[in-house]
Amino acid sequence: MTHVEDELNSQPECWARAADEAAGLGGALPVPGERVAVVGCGTSYFMAQAFAALREGAGQGETDAFAASEFPAGRTYDRVLALTRSGTTTEVLDLLAGLKGRTPTTAITADPDTPVMAAADELVVLGYADERSVVQTRFATTALTLLRAHLGLHPDAAVADARTALAADLPEELVECGQFTFLGRGWTVGLANEAGLKMREASLSWTEAYPAMEYRHGPISITTAGTATWMFGEAPEGLAGQVHATGGLWIEGRLDPLAELVRAQRLAVAVAAARGLDPDRPRHLTRSVILAP
């Protein structure tokens, strides 16, 4: 078993632990009414997108998500929340250093022995969700579970759905597809983006991701026999029928959307295996991007 398989299989236990811990974090995480920016790179940026949509949708305060390198320096926030598995990513550390003494910052990380421990004002360490793999799975979903629970939006069914996502067979024809499109609405747009990234990283697949209502505005033109369109959450009315009419494969997400992401992680590993690729050694990638001065 690869590292990434071992780690993605451990997600139900990690989620349950994170949900239990959320209530005890006090003021380390954003409180209702704060204006918050959530930042990250790669997978962490997509989890930031999901949390920002969840928080603002729950009426807890204006919440923006940015790639750390694209943070708008001229904006004022009550708190900046950084997601960084490694705690060493250059763009995140540079941003936190620039905010020191001006804007309160919190970092959620997996490793307590990294520079982010001194760079952020508040820290949440999910050491039990750390990973050996380059391709992120459990840290990202565990961090988002923690944040969902902090908002009071972690459903009881999520952990059970994650176990179902790990146990149920994937449709055979899905692994054989040559192109994959992931769709979301609201907070699940971030999950769709992350599913596409997992497929590219692990299996070198042609993948795209869009807000579901945008799919009709051009992207559906690539859909045909041998392509798959996977919906995270409830689909817009009529969209499934339109995909079926193209000859493409439609995958309806019936589990909790975060558990659907676990299914997509499994698909990435399965497609990699079918193509003779090692998902623990993704092409051109390292576990953390550390830029030379």
mmCIF file of C-alpha atoms in Angstrom:
data_model
loop_
_atom_site.group_PDB
_atom_site.id
_atom_site.type_symbol
_atom_site.label_atom_id
_atom_site.label_comp_id
_atom_site.label_asym_id
_atom_site.label_seq_id
_atom_site.Cartn_x
_atom_site.Cartn_y
_atom_site.Cartn_z
ATOM 1 C CA MET A 1 0.000 0.000 0.000
ATOM 2 C CA THR A 2 1.280 3.470 -0.862
ATOM 3 C CA HIS A 3 1.634 6.217 1.734
ATOM 4 C CA VAL A 4 -1.217 8.148 0.156
ATOM 5 C CA GLU A 5 -3.536 5.114 0.313
ATOM 6 C CA ASP A 6 -2.676 4.480 3.950
ATOM 7 C CA GLU A 7 -3.277 8.124 4.822
ATOM 8 C CA LEU A 8 -6.528 8.550 2.939
ATOM 9 C CA ASN A 9 -7.885 5.395 4.584
ATOM 10 C CA SER A 10 -7.313 6.914 8.034
ATOM 11 C CA GLN A 11 -9.566 9.922 7.444
ATOM 12 C CA PRO A 12 -12.677 8.817 9.391
ATOM 13 C CA GLU A 13 -10.674 8.508 12.597
ATOM 14 C CA CYS A 14 -8.918 11.830 12.004
ATOM 15 C CA TRP A 15 -12.228 13.575 11.360
ATOM 16 C CA ALA A 16 -13.817 12.213 14.509
ATOM 17 C CA ARG A 17 -10.882 13.438 16.595
ATOM 18 C CA ALA A 18 -10.870 16.891 14.971
ATOM 19 C CA ALA A 19 -14.607 17.328 15.502
ATOM 20 C CA ASP A 20 -14.161 16.509 19.196
ATOM 21 C CA GLU A 21 -11.300 18.984 19.559
ATOM 22 C CA ALA A 22 -12.984 21.941 17.872
ATOM 23 C CA ALA A 23 -14.940 23.102 20.909
ATOM 24 C CA GLY A 24 -11.803 23.500 23.016
ATOM 25 C CA LEU A 25 -9.895 25.835 20.725
ATOM 26 C CA GLY A 26 -11.398 29.033 22.105
ATOM 27 C CA GLY A 27 -10.175 32.217 20.471
ATOM 28 C CA ALA A 28 -7.565 30.551 18.267
ATOM 29 C CA LEU A 29 -10.101 30.255 15.452
ATOM 30 C CA PRO A 30 -12.252 33.025 13.948
ATOM 31 C CA VAL A 31 -15.148 34.161 16.136
ATOM 32 C CA PRO A 32 -18.531 35.359 14.860
ATOM 33 C CA GLY A 33 -18.441 38.890 13.530
ATOM 34 C CA GLU A 34 -14.759 38.972 12.611
ATOM 35 C CA ARG A 35 -13.789 39.903 9.077
ATOM 36 C CA VAL A 36 -11.499 37.035 8.084
ATOM 37 C CA ALA A 37 -9.164 36.114 5.245
ATOM 38 C CA VAL A 38 -8.197 32.460 4.829
ATOM 39 C CA VAL A 39 -5.006 31.698 2.915
ATOM 40 C CA GLY A 40 -3.101 28.685 1.698
ATOM 41 C CA CYS A 41 -1.295 27.213 -1.280
ATOM 42 C CA GLY A 42 -2.422 24.338 -3.500
ATOM 43 C CA THR A 43 -4.717 22.003 -1.598
ATOM 44 C CA SER A 44 -4.781 24.336 1.397
ATOM 45 C CA TYR A 45 -6.028 27.170 -0.820
ATOM 46 C CA PHE A 46 -8.950 25.024 -1.976
ATOM 47 C CA MET A 47 -9.800 24.139 1.628
ATOM 48 C CA ALA A 48 -9.666 27.874 2.352
ATOM 49 C CA GLN A 49 -12.221 28.437 -0.417
ATOM 50 C CA ALA A 50 -14.541 25.854 1.119
ATOM 51 C CA PHE A 51 -14.276 27.257 4.644
ATOM 52 C CA ALA A 52 -14.724 30.851 3.505
ATOM 53 C CA ALA A 53 -17.972 29.979 1.731
ATOM 54 C CA LEU A 54 -19.209 27.952 4.701
ATOM 55 C CA ARG A 55 -18.434 30.663 7.255
ATOM 56 C CA GLU A 56 -19.915 33.546 5.319
ATOM 57 C CA GLY A 57 -22.931 31.441 4.338
ATOM 58 C CA ALA A 58 -23.513 30.692 8.013
ATOM 59 C CA GLY A 59 -23.707 34.419 8.773
ATOM 60 C CA GLN A 60 -20.578 34.422 10.935
ATOM 61 C CA GLY A 61 -18.835 37.253 9.103
ATOM 62 C CA GLU A 62 -17.347 38.350 5.824
ATOM 63 C CA THR A 63 -14.765 35.748 4.811
ATOM 64 C CA ASP A 64 -12.421 35.787 1.823
ATOM 65 C CA ALA A 65 -10.058 33.107 0.525
ATOM 66 C CA PHE A 66 -6.780 33.784 -1.253
ATOM 67 C CA ALA A 67 -3.752 31.951 -2.497
ATOM 68 C CA ALA A 68 -1.093 33.186 -0.067
ATOM 69 C CA SER A 69 0.850 34.803 -2.893
ATOM 70 C CA GLU A 70 -2.238 36.796 -3.965
ATOM 71 C CA PHE A 71 -3.247 38.270 -0.616
ATOM 72 C CA PRO A 72 -4.391 41.897 -1.126
ATOM 73 C CA ALA A 73 -2.039 43.895 1.074
ATOM 74 C CA GLY A 74 -4.288 46.935 1.110
ATOM 75 C CA ARG A 75 -7.279 45.224 2.721
ATOM 76 C CA THR A 76 -8.010 45.216 6.426
ATOM 77 C CA TYR A 77 -9.040 42.055 8.253
ATOM 78 C CA ASP A 78 -9.707 41.228 11.881
ATOM 79 C CA ARG A 79 -7.867 37.925 11.461
ATOM 80 C CA VAL A 80 -5.930 36.009 8.829
ATOM 81 C CA LEU A 81 -6.169 32.230 9.046
ATOM 82 C CA ALA A 82 -3.403 30.273 7.291
ATOM 83 C CA LEU A 83 -3.634 26.596 6.364
ATOM 84 C CA THR A 84 -0.226 24.964 5.924
ATOM 85 C CA ARG A 85 0.415 21.251 6.323
ATOM 86 C CA SER A 86 4.200 21.523 6.311
ATOM 87 C CA GLY A 87 4.571 24.842 8.119
ATOM 88 C CA THR A 88 7.417 25.662 5.734
ATOM 89 C CA THR A 89 5.741 27.033 2.590
ATOM 90 C CA THR A 90 7.530 30.218 1.583
ATOM 91 C CA GLU A 91 4.486 32.223 0.463
ATOM 92 C CA VAL A 92 2.618 31.529 3.697
ATOM 93 C CA LEU A 93 5.580 32.357 5.931
ATOM 94 C CA ASP A 94 6.284 35.572 4.033
ATOM 95 C CA LEU A 95 2.662 36.671 4.379
ATOM 96 C CA LEU A 96 2.536 35.923 8.101
ATOM 97 C CA ALA A 97 5.795 37.797 8.643
ATOM 98 C CA GLY A 98 4.379 40.834 6.874
ATOM 99 C CA LEU A 99 1.243 40.779 9.027
ATOM 100 C CA LYS A 100 3.104 40.417 12.332
ATOM 101 C CA GLY A 101 2.073 43.124 14.773
ATOM 102 C CA ARG A 102 -0.583 44.503 12.386
ATOM 103 C CA THR A 103 -3.207 41.780 11.969
ATOM 104 C CA PRO A 104 -3.885 38.829 14.301
ATOM 105 C CA THR A 105 -2.997 35.546 12.603
ATOM 106 C CA THR A 106 -3.756 31.876 13.202
ATOM 107 C CA ALA A 107 -2.083 28.917 11.505
ATOM 108 C CA ILE A 108 -3.415 25.381 11.255
ATOM 109 C CA THR A 109 -0.510 23.019 10.621
ATOM 110 C CA ALA A 110 0.543 19.399 11.004
ATOM 111 C CA ASP A 111 4.117 19.786 12.201
ATOM 112 C CA PRO A 112 4.986 21.562 15.488
ATOM 113 C CA ASP A 113 8.695 21.748 14.612
ATOM 114 C CA THR A 114 8.530 24.194 11.706
ATOM 115 C CA PRO A 115 8.939 27.959 11.159
ATOM 116 C CA VAL A 116 5.189 28.636 11.178
ATOM 117 C CA MET A 117 5.194 28.080 14.932
ATOM 118 C CA ALA A 118 6.961 31.424 15.388
ATOM 119 C CA ALA A 119 5.359 33.176 12.430
ATOM 120 C CA ALA A 120 1.705 32.998 13.549
ATOM 121 C CA ASP A 121 0.135 34.506 16.666
ATOM 122 C CA GLU A 122 -2.168 31.532 17.339
ATOM 123 C CA LEU A 123 -1.570 27.905 16.414
ATOM 124 C CA VAL A 124 -3.599 24.761 15.924
ATOM 125 C CA VAL A 125 -1.471 21.644 15.415
ATOM 126 C CA LEU A 126 -3.084 18.552 13.908
ATOM 127 C CA GLY A 127 -0.069 16.307 14.336
ATOM 128 C CA TYR A 128 -2.145 13.141 14.077
ATOM 129 C CA ALA A 129 -3.162 14.171 10.533
ATOM 130 C CA ASP A 130 0.382 14.752 9.273
ATOM 131 C CA GLU A 131 1.428 12.867 6.158
ATOM 132 C CA ARG A 132 4.487 11.342 4.521
ATOM 133 C CA SER A 133 2.988 11.641 1.061
ATOM 134 C CA VAL A 134 3.449 14.577 -1.293
ATOM 135 C CA VAL A 135 -0.209 14.320 -2.330
ATOM 136 C CA GLN A 136 -2.337 15.748 0.488
ATOM 137 C CA THR A 137 -5.396 13.868 1.677
ATOM 138 C CA ARG A 138 -6.067 13.547 5.396
ATOM 139 C CA PHE A 139 -4.523 16.798 6.638
ATOM 140 C CA ALA A 140 -6.639 18.885 4.297
ATOM 141 C CA THR A 141 -9.919 17.138 5.064
ATOM 142 C CA THR A 142 -9.167 16.986 8.794
ATOM 143 C CA ALA A 143 -8.462 20.722 8.902
ATOM 144 C CA LEU A 144 -11.728 21.416 7.090
ATOM 145 C CA THR A 145 -13.582 19.063 9.443
ATOM 146 C CA LEU A 146 -12.175 20.986 12.397
ATOM 147 C CA LEU A 147 -13.376 24.243 10.859
ATOM 148 C CA ARG A 148 -16.804 22.834 9.994
ATOM 149 C CA ALA A 149 -17.191 21.657 13.582
ATOM 150 C CA HIS A 150 -16.043 25.070 14.834
ATOM 151 C CA LEU A 151 -18.892 26.609 12.826
ATOM 152 C CA GLY A 152 -21.368 24.046 14.164
ATOM 153 C CA LEU A 153 -21.722 22.616 10.657
ATOM 154 C CA HIS A 154 -20.076 19.200 11.034
ATOM 155 C CA PRO A 155 -22.896 16.695 10.383
ATOM 156 C CA ASP A 156 -23.052 13.494 12.400
ATOM 157 C CA ALA A 157 -23.194 11.521 9.151
ATOM 158 C CA ALA A 158 -19.883 12.822 7.781
ATOM 159 C CA VAL A 159 -17.618 10.251 9.458
ATOM 160 C CA ALA A 160 -19.950 7.384 8.574
ATOM 161 C CA ASP A 161 -20.125 8.647 4.993
ATOM 162 C CA ALA A 162 -16.325 8.739 4.855
ATOM 163 C CA ARG A 163 -16.245 5.084 5.854
ATOM 164 C CA THR A 164 -18.781 4.331 3.133
ATOM 165 C CA ALA A 165 -16.660 6.249 0.633
ATOM 166 C CA LEU A 166 -13.694 4.050 1.518
ATOM 167 C CA ALA A 167 -15.598 0.766 1.418
ATOM 168 C CA ALA A 168 -17.816 1.093 -1.653
ATOM 169 C CA ASP A 169 -16.496 0.070 -5.073
ATOM 170 C CA LEU A 170 -15.869 2.778 -7.634
ATOM 171 C CA PRO A 171 -17.743 2.382 -10.931
ATOM 172 C CA GLU A 172 -15.449 0.416 -13.259
ATOM 173 C CA GLU A 173 -16.088 2.702 -16.213
ATOM 174 C CA LEU A 174 -14.994 5.697 -14.139
ATOM 175 C CA VAL A 175 -11.358 4.537 -13.950
ATOM 176 C CA GLU A 176 -11.298 4.131 -17.721
ATOM 177 C CA CYS A 177 -12.382 7.712 -18.493
ATOM 178 C CA GLY A 178 -9.941 9.992 -20.274
ATOM 179 C CA GLN A 179 -11.183 13.306 -18.848
ATOM 180 C CA PHE A 180 -12.769 14.297 -15.525
ATOM 181 C CA THR A 181 -14.762 17.396 -14.612
ATOM 182 C CA PHE A 182 -15.698 18.172 -11.001
ATOM 183 C CA LEU A 183 -18.534 20.550 -10.145
ATOM 184 C CA GLY A 184 -19.610 22.249 -6.924
ATOM 185 C CA ARG A 185 -21.920 24.903 -5.546
ATOM 186 C CA GLY A 186 -21.132 27.270 -2.670
ATOM 187 C CA TRP A 187 -18.622 25.671 -0.341
ATOM 188 C CA THR A 188 -18.281 22.570 -2.506
ATOM 189 C CA VAL A 189 -16.665 24.554 -5.329
ATOM 190 C CA GLY A 190 -13.471 24.374 -3.260
ATOM 191 C CA LEU A 191 -13.907 20.605 -2.960
ATOM 192 C CA ALA A 192 -14.392 20.296 -6.717
ATOM 193 C CA ASN A 193 -11.179 22.269 -7.269
ATOM 194 C CA GLU A 194 -9.358 19.981 -4.862
ATOM 195 C CA ALA A 195 -10.698 16.820 -6.530
ATOM 196 C CA GLY A 196 -9.345 18.060 -9.842
ATOM 197 C CA LEU A 197 -5.970 18.780 -8.271
ATOM 198 C CA LYS A 198 -5.773 15.296 -6.740
ATOM 199 C CA MET A 199 -6.413 13.707 -10.126
ATOM 200 C CA ARG A 200 -3.730 15.815 -11.793
ATOM 201 C CA GLU A 201 -1.140 15.230 -9.065
ATOM 202 C CA ALA A 202 -1.567 11.497 -8.572
ATOM 203 C CA SER A 203 -2.601 10.265 -12.026
ATOM 204 C CA LEU A 204 -1.599 13.032 -14.469
ATOM 205 C CA SER A 205 -5.220 13.157 -15.609
ATOM 206 C CA TRP A 206 -6.907 15.818 -17.702
ATOM 207 C CA THR A 207 -9.222 17.387 -15.133
ATOM 208 C CA GLU A 208 -11.213 20.577 -14.775
ATOM 209 C CA ALA A 209 -13.387 22.052 -12.031
ATOM 210 C CA TYR A 210 -16.139 24.667 -12.125
ATOM 211 C CA PRO A 211 -19.069 26.107 -10.208
ATOM 212 C CA ALA A 212 -21.902 23.886 -11.399
ATOM 213 C CA MET A 213 -23.973 26.659 -12.964
ATOM 214 C CA GLU A 214 -20.953 27.685 -15.065
ATOM 215 C CA TYR A 215 -20.695 24.249 -16.699
ATOM 216 C CA ARG A 216 -23.292 25.091 -19.327
ATOM 217 C CA HIS A 217 -21.366 28.243 -20.280
ATOM 218 C CA GLY A 218 -18.779 26.471 -22.405
ATOM 219 C CA PRO A 219 -17.139 23.610 -20.461
ATOM 220 C CA ILE A 220 -19.893 21.121 -21.314
ATOM 221 C CA SER A 221 -18.593 21.252 -24.894
ATOM 222 C CA ILE A 222 -15.815 18.797 -23.993
ATOM 223 C CA THR A 223 -18.235 16.261 -22.511
ATOM 224 C CA THR A 224 -18.709 13.085 -24.549
ATOM 225 C CA ALA A 225 -18.350 9.311 -24.331
ATOM 226 C CA GLY A 226 -15.287 8.536 -22.240
ATOM 227 C CA THR A 227 -15.511 11.625 -20.038
ATOM 228 C CA ALA A 228 -16.878 11.902 -16.499
ATOM 229 C CA THR A 229 -18.673 14.753 -14.750
ATOM 230 C CA TRP A 230 -18.819 14.462 -10.946
ATOM 231 C CA MET A 231 -21.113 16.658 -8.861
ATOM 232 C CA PHE A 232 -20.256 17.576 -5.255
ATOM 233 C CA GLY A 233 -23.536 18.323 -3.497
ATOM 234 C CA GLU A 234 -26.930 18.948 -5.018
ATOM 235 C CA ALA A 235 -26.888 19.424 -8.791
ATOM 236 C CA PRO A 236 -28.679 22.240 -10.602
ATOM 237 C CA GLU A 237 -31.973 21.134 -12.081
ATOM 238 C CA GLY A 238 -31.605 19.472 -15.469
ATOM 239 C CA LEU A 239 -27.812 19.306 -15.504
ATOM 240 C CA ALA A 240 -27.571 15.535 -15.078
ATOM 241 C CA GLY A 241 -29.861 15.030 -18.064
ATOM 242 C CA GLN A 242 -27.772 17.366 -20.194
ATOM 243 C CA VAL A 243 -24.607 15.427 -19.373
ATOM 244 C CA HIS A 244 -26.317 12.103 -20.115
ATOM 245 C CA ALA A 245 -27.389 13.500 -23.496
ATOM 246 C CA THR A 246 -23.749 14.109 -24.453
ATOM 247 C CA GLY A 247 -22.841 10.475 -23.846
ATOM 248 C CA GLY A 248 -20.683 11.417 -20.874
ATOM 249 C CA LEU A 249 -20.718 9.635 -17.518
ATOM 250 C CA TRP A 250 -22.552 11.525 -14.749
ATOM 251 C CA ILE A 251 -21.541 10.861 -11.130
ATOM 252 C CA GLU A 252 -23.992 12.189 -8.564
ATOM 253 C CA GLY A 253 -22.549 12.831 -5.121
ATOM 254 C CA ARG A 254 -24.941 11.229 -2.646
ATOM 255 C CA LEU A 255 -22.640 11.274 0.396
ATOM 256 C CA ASP A 256 -21.582 14.237 2.511
ATOM 257 C CA PRO A 257 -19.546 16.358 0.053
ATOM 258 C CA LEU A 258 -16.358 15.968 2.069
ATOM 259 C CA ALA A 259 -16.821 12.196 1.916
ATOM 260 C CA GLU A 260 -17.304 12.525 -1.838
ATOM 261 C CA LEU A 261 -13.843 14.082 -1.901
ATOM 262 C CA VAL A 262 -12.536 10.893 -0.283
ATOM 263 C CA ARG A 263 -14.058 8.942 -3.187
ATOM 264 C CA ALA A 264 -12.276 11.258 -5.612
ATOM 265 C CA GLN A 265 -8.999 10.688 -3.756
ATOM 266 C CA ARG A 266 -9.502 6.950 -4.198
ATOM 267 C CA LEU A 267 -10.222 7.476 -7.879
ATOM 268 C CA ALA A 268 -6.951 9.375 -8.296
ATOM 269 C CA VAL A 269 -5.032 6.440 -6.803
ATOM 270 C CA ALA A 270 -6.969 3.903 -8.900
ATOM 271 C CA VAL A 271 -6.333 5.782 -12.144
ATOM 272 C CA ALA A 272 -2.654 6.108 -11.231
ATOM 273 C CA ALA A 273 -2.447 2.336 -10.698
ATOM 274 C CA ALA A 274 -4.212 1.667 -14.001
ATOM 275 C CA ARG A 275 -1.652 3.861 -15.778
ATOM 276 C CA GLY A 276 1.357 2.324 -14.033
ATOM 277 C CA LEU A 277 2.101 5.475 -12.008
ATOM 278 C CA ASP A 278 3.265 5.740 -8.396
ATOM 279 C CA PRO A 279 1.052 8.287 -6.560
ATOM 280 C CA ASP A 280 3.733 8.629 -3.881
ATOM 281 C CA ARG A 281 6.071 10.097 -6.505
ATOM 282 C CA PRO A 282 4.048 12.697 -8.412
ATOM 283 C CA ARG A 283 5.862 14.284 -11.326
ATOM 284 C CA HIS A 284 7.709 17.568 -10.651
ATOM 285 C CA LEU A 285 6.286 17.915 -7.115
ATOM 286 C CA THR A 286 7.741 18.097 -3.605
ATOM 287 C CA ARG A 287 5.965 17.932 -0.253
ATOM 288 C CA SER A 288 6.467 21.650 0.366
ATOM 289 C CA VAL A 289 7.421 24.547 -1.893
ATOM 290 C CA ILE A 290 10.378 26.332 -0.282
ATOM 291 C CA LEU A 291 11.784 29.122 -2.436
ATOM 292 C CA ALA A 292 15.383 30.266 -2.280
ATOM 293 C CA PRO A 293 15.915 33.832 -1.031
#
